[in-house]
JSON list of C-alpha atoms and ligand atoms in Angstrom, two decimals:
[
{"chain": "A", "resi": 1, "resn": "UNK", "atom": "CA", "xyz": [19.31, -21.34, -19.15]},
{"chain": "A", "resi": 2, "resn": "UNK", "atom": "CA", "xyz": [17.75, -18.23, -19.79]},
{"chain": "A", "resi": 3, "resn": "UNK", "atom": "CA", "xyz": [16.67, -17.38, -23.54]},
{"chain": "A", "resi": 4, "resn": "UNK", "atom": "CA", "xyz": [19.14, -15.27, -25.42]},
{"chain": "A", "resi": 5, "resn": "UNK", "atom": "CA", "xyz": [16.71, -12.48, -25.98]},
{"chain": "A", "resi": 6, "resn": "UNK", "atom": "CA", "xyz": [16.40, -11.97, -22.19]},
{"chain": "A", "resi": 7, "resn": "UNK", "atom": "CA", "xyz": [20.05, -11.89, -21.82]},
{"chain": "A", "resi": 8, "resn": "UNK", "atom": "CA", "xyz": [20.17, -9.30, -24.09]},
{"chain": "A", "resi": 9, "resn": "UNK", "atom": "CA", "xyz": [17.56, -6.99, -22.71]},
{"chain": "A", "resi": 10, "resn": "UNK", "atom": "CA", "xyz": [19.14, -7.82, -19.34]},
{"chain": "A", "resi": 11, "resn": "UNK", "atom": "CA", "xyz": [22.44, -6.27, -20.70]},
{"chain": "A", "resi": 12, "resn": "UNK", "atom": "CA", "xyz": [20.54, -3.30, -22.17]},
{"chain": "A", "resi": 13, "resn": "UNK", "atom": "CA", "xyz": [19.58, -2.46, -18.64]},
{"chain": "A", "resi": 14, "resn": "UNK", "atom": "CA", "xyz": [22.81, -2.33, -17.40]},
{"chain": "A", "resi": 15, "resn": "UNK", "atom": "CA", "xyz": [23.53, 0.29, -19.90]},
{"chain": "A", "resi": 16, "resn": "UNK", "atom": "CA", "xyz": [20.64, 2.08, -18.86]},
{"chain": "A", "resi": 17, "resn": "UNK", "atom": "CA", "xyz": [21.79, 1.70, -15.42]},
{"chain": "A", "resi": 18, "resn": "UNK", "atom": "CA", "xyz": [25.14, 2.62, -15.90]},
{"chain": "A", "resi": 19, "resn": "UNK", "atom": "CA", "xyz": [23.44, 5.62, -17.69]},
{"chain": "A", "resi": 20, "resn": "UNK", "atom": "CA", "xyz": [22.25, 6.28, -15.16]},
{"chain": "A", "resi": 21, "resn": "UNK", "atom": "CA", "xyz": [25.05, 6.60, -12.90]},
{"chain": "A", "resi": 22, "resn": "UNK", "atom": "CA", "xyz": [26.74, 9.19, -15.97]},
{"chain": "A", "resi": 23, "resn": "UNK", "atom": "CA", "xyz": [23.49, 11.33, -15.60]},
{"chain": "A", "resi": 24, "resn": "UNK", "atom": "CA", "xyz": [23.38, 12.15, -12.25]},
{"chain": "A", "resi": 25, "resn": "UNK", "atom": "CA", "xyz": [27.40, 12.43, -12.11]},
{"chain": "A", "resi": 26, "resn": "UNK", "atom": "CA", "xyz": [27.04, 15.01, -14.89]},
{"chain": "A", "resi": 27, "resn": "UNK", "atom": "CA", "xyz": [24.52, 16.71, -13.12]},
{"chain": "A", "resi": 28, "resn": "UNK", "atom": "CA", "xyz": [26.46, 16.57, -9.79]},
{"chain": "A", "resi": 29, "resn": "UNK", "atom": "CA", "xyz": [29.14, 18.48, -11.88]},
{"chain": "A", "resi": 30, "resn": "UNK", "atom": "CA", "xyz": [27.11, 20.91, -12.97]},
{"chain": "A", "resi": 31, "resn": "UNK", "atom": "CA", "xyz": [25.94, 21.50, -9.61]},
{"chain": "A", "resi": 32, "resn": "UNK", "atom": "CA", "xyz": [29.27, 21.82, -7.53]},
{"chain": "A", "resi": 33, "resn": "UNK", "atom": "CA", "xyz": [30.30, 24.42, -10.94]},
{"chain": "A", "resi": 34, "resn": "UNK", "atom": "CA", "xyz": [27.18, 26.14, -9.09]},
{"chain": "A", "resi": 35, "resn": "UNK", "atom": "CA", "xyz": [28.37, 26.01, -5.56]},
{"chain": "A", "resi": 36, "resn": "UNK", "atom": "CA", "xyz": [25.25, 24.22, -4.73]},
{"chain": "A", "resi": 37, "resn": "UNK", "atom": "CA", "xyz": [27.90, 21.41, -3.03]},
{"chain": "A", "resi": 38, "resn": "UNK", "atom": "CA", "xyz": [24.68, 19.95, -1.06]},
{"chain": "A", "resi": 39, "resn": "UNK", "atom": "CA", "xyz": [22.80, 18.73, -4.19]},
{"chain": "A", "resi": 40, "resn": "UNK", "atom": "CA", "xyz": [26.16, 17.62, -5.94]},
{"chain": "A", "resi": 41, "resn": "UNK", "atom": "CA", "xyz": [26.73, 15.07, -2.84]},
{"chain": "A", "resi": 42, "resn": "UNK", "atom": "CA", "xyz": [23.04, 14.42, -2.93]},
{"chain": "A", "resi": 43, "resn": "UNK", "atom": "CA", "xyz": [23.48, 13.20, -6.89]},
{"chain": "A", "resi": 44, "resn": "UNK", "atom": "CA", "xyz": [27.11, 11.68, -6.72]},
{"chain": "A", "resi": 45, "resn": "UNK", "atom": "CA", "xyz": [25.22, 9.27, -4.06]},
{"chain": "A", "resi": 46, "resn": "UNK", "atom": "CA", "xyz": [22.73, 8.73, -6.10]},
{"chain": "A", "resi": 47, "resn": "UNK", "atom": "CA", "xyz": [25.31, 7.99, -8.99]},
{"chain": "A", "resi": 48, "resn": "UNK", "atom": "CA", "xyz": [26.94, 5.27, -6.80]},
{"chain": "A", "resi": 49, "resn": "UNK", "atom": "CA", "xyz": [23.22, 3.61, -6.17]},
{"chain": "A", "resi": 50, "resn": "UNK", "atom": "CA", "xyz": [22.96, 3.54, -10.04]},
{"chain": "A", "resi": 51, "resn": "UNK", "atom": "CA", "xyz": [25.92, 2.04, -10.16]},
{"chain": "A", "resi": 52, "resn": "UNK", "atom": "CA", "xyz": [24.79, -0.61, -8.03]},
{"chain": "A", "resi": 53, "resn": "UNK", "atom": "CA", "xyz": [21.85, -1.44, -9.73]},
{"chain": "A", "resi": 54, "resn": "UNK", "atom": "CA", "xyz": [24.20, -1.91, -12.78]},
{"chain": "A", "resi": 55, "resn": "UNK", "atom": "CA", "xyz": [25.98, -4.35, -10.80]},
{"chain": "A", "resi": 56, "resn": "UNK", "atom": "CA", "xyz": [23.16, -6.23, -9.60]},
{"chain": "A", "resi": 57, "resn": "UNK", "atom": "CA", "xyz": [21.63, -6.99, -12.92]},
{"chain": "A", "resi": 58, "resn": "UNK", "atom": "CA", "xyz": [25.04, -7.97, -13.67]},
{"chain": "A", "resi": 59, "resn": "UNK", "atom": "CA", "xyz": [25.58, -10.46, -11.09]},
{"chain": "A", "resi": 60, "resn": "UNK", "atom": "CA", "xyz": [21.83, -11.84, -12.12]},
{"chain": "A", "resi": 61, "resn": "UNK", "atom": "CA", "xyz": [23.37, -12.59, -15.88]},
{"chain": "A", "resi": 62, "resn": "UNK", "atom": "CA", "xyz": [26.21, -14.13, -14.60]},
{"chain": "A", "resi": 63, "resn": "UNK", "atom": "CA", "xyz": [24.44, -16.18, -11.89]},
{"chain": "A", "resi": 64, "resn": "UNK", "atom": "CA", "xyz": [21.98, -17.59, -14.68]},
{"chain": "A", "resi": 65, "resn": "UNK", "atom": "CA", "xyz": [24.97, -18.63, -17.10]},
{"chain": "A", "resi": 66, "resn": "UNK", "atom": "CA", "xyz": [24.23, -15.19, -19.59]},
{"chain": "A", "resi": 67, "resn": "UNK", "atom": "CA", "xyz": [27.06, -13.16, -20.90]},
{"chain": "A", "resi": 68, "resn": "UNK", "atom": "CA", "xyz": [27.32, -9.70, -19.61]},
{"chain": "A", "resi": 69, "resn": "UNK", "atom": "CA", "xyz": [28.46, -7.49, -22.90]},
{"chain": "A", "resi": 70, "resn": "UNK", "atom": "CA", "xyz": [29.05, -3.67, -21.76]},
{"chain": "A", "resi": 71, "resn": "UNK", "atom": "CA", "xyz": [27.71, -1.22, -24.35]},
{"chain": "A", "resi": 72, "resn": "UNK", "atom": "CA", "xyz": [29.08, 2.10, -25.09]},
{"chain": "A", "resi": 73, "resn": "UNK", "atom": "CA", "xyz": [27.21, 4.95, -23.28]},
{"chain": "A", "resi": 74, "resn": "UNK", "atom": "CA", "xyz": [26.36, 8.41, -24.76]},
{"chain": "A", "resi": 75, "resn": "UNK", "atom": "CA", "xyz": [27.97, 11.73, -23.39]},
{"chain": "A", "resi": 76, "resn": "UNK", "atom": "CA", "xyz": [25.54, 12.87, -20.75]},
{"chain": "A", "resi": 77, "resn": "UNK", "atom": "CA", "xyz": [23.82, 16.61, -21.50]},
{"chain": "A", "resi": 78, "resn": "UNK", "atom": "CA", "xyz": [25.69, 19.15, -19.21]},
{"chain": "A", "resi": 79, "resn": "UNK", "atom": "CA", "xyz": [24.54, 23.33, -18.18]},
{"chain": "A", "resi": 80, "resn": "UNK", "atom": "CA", "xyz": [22.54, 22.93, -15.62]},
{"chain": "A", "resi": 81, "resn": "UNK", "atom": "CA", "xyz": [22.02, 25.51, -13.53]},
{"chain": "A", "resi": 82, "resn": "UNK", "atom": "CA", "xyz": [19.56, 25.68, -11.34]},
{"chain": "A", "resi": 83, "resn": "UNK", "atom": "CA", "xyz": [18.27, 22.74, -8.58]},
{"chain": "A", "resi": 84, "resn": "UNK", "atom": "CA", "xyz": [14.40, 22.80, -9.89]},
{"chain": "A", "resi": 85, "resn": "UNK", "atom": "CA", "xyz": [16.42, 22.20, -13.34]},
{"chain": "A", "resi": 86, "resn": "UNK", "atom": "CA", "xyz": [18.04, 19.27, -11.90]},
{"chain": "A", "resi": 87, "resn": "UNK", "atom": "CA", "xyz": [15.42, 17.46, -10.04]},
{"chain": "A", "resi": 88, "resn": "UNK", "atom": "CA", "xyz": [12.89, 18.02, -13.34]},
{"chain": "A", "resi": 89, "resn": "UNK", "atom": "CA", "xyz": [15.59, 16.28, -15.58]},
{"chain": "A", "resi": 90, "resn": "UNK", "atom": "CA", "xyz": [16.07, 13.25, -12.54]},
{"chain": "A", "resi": 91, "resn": "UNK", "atom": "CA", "xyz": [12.32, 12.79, -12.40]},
{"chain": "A", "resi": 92, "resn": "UNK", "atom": "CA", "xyz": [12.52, 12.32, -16.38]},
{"chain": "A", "resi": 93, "resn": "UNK", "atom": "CA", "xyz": [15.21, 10.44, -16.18]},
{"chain": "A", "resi": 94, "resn": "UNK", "atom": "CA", "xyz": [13.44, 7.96, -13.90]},
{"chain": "A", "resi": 95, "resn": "UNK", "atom": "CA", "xyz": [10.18, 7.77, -15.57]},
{"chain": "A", "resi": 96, "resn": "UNK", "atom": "CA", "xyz": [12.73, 6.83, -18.41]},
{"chain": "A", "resi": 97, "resn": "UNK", "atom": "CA", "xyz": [14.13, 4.15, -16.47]},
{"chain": "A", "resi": 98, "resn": "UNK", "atom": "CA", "xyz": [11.23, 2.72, -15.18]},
{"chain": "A", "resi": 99, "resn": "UNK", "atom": "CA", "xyz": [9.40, 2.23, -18.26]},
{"chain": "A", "resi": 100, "resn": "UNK", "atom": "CA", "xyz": [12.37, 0.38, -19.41]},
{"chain": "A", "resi": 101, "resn": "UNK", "atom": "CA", "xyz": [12.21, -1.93, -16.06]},
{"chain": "A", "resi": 102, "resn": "UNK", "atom": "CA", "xyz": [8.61, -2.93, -16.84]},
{"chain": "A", "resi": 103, "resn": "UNK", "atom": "CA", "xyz": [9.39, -3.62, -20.41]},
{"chain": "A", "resi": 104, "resn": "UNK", "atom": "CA", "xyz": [12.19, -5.75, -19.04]},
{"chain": "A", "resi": 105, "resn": "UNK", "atom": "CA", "xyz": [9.03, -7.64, -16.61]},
{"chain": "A", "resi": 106, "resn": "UNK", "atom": "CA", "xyz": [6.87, -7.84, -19.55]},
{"chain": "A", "resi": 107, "resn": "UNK", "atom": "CA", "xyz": [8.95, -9.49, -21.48]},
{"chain": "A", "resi": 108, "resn": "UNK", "atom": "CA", "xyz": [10.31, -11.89, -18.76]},
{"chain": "A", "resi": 109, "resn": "UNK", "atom": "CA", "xyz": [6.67, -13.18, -18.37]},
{"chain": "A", "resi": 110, "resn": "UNK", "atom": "CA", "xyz": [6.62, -13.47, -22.23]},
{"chain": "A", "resi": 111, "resn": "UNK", "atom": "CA", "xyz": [9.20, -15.63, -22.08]},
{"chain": "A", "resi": 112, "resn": "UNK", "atom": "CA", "xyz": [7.79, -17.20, -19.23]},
{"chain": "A", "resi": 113, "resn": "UNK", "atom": "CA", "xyz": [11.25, -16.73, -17.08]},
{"chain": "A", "resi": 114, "resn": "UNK", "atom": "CA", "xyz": [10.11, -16.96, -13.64]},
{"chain": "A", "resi": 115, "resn": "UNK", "atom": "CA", "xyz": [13.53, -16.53, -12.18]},
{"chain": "A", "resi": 116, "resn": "UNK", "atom": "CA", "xyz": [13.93, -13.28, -14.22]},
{"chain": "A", "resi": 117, "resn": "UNK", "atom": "CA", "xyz": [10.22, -11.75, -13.00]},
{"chain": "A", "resi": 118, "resn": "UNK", "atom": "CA", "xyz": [11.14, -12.73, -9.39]},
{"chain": "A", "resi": 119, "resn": "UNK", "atom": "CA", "xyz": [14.73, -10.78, -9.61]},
{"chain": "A", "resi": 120, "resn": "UNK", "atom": "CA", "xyz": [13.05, -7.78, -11.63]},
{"chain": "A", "resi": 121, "resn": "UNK", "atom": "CA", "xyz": [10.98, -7.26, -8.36]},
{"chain": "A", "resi": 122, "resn": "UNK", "atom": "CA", "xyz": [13.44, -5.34, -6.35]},
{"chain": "A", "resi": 123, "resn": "UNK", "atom": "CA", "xyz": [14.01, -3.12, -9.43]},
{"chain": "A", "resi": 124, "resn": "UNK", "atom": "CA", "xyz": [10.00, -2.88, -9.34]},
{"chain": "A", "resi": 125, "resn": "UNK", "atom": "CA", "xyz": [10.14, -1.22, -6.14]},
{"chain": "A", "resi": 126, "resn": "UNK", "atom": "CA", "xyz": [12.99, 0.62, -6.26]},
{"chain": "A", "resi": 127, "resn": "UNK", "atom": "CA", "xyz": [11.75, 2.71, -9.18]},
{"chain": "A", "resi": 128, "resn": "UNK", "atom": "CA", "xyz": [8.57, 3.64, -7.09]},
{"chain": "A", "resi": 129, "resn": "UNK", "atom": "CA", "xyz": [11.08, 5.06, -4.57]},
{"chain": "A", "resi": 130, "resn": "UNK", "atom": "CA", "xyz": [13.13, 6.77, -6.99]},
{"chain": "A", "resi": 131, "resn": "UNK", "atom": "CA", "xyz": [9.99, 8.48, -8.67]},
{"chain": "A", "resi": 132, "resn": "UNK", "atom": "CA", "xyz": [8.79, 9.40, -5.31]},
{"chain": "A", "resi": 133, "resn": "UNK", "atom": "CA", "xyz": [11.87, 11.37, -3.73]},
{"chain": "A", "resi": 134, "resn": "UNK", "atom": "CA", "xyz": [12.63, 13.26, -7.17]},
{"chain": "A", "resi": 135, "resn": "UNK", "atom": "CA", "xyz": [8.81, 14.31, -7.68]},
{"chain": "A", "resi": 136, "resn": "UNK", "atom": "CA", "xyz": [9.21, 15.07, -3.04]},
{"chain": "A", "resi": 137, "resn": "UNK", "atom": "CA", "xyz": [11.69, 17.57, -3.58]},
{"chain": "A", "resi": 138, "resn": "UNK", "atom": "CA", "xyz": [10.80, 18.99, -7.13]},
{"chain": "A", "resi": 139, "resn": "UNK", "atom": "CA", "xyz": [7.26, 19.66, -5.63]},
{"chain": "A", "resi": 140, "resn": "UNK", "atom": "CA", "xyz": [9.93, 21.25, -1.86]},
{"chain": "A", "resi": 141, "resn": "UNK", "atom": "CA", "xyz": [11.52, 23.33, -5.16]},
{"chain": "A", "resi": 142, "resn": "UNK", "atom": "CA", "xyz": [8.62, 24.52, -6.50]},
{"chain": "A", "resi": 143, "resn": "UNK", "atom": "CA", "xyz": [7.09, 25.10, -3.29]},
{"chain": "A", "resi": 144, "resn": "UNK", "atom": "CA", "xyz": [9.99, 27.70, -1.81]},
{"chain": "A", "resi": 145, "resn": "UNK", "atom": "CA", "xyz": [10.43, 29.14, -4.94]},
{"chain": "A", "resi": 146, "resn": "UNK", "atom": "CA", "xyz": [13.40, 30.23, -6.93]},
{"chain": "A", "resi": 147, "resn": "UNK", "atom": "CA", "xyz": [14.95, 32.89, -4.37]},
{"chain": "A", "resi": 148, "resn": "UNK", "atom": "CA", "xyz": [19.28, 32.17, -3.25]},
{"chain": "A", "resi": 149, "resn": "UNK", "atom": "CA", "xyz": [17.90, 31.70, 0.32]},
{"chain": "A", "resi": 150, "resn": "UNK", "atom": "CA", "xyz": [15.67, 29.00, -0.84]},
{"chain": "A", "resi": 151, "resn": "UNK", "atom": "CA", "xyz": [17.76, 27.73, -3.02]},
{"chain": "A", "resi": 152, "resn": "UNK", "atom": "CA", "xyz": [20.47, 27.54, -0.43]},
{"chain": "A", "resi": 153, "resn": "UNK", "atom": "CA", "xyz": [18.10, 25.92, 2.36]},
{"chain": "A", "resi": 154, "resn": "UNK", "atom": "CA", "xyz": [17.40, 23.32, 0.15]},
{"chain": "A", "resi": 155, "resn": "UNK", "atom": "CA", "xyz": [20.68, 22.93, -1.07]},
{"chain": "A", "resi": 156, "resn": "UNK", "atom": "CA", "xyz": [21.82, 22.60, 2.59]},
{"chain": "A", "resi": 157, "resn": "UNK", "atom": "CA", "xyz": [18.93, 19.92, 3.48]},
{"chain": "A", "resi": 158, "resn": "UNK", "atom": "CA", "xyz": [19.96, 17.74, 0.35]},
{"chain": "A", "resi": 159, "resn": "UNK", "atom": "CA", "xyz": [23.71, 17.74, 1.38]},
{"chain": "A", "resi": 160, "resn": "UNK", "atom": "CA", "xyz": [22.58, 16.37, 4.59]},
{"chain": "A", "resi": 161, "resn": "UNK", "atom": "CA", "xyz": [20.32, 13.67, 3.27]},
{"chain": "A", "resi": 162, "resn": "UNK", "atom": "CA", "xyz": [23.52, 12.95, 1.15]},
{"chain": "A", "resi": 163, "resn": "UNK", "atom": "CA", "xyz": [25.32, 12.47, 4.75]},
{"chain": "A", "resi": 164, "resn": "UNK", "atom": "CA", "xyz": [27.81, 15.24, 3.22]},
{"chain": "A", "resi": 165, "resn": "UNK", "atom": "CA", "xyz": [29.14, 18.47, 5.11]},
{"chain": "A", "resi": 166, "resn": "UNK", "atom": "CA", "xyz": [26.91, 21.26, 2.68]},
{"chain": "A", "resi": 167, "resn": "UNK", "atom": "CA", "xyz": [27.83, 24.39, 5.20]},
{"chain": "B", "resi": 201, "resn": "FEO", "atom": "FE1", "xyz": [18.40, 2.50, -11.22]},
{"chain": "B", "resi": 201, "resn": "FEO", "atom": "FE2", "xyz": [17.27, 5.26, -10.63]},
{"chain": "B", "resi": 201, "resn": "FEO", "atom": "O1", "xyz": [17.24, 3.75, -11.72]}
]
């Protein structure tokens, strides 16, 4: 049975993961209020994968006998405007996030809970993914500049990575 201190910083990630998912929806909002429909699919997808990872860590304290406990989650920040504004708040976010995964690790080996290091792995590797397409099209933002037509190219691209209709 898994120490109560891990369960607890287990459900603390679930927050953050279920943060997570509020984030990105908010920003998809802001977004579509933009007509830039192509990012808002790209981020309500990526609110549905947070949502997932919510759900995993949540299976993992139920699988090891823990209690999940949902925690209340702030009102996400809302006026975005602009994609390069988006994607710079995502890569934040994530940085956030994954500094909170590898405290999670840390203190699994602490607590010398190899069951809990060996599950945190996926989350490991996920994060370098994460970081790696928001920094990929922040630096595809920065690159084109801040013009409509780029802005509306890249808009279109993201829509179709989302598997959404962005025309
Ligand atoms: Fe589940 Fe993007 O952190």
């Amino acid at each position: 049975m898994a120490k109560p201190e891990l369960i607890q910083a287990f459900n603390d990630q679930i927050r953050e993961e279920l943060n997570s998912s509020y984030v990105y929806l908010a920003l998809s909002a802001d977004l579509d209020g933009q007509n830039l429909t192509g990012a808002a699919a790209w981020f309500r997808k990526q609110a549905e994968e947070e949502r997932g990872h919510a759900m995993r860590l949540y299976t993992f304290v139920n699988d090891i006998g823990g209690q999940v406990v949902l925690q209340a989650l702030p009102q996400p920040a809302s006026g975005v405007k602009t994609l390069k504004e988006a994607f710079t708040k995502a890569l934040a976010h994530e940085k956030h996030v994954t500094a909170s995964i590898h405290k999670l690790v840390k203190l699994s080996r602490q607590l010398d809970d190899i069951a809990a290091e060996s599950f945190l792995k996926w989350f490991v590797d996920e994060q370098v993914e994460e970081e790696k397409n928001a920094a990929e099209i922040l630096a595809k933002i920065e690159m084109t500049g801040a013009s409509s037509g780029s802005q509306y190219m890249l808009d279109r691209d993201l829509g179709k990575k989302a598997g959404a209709s962005a025309s």
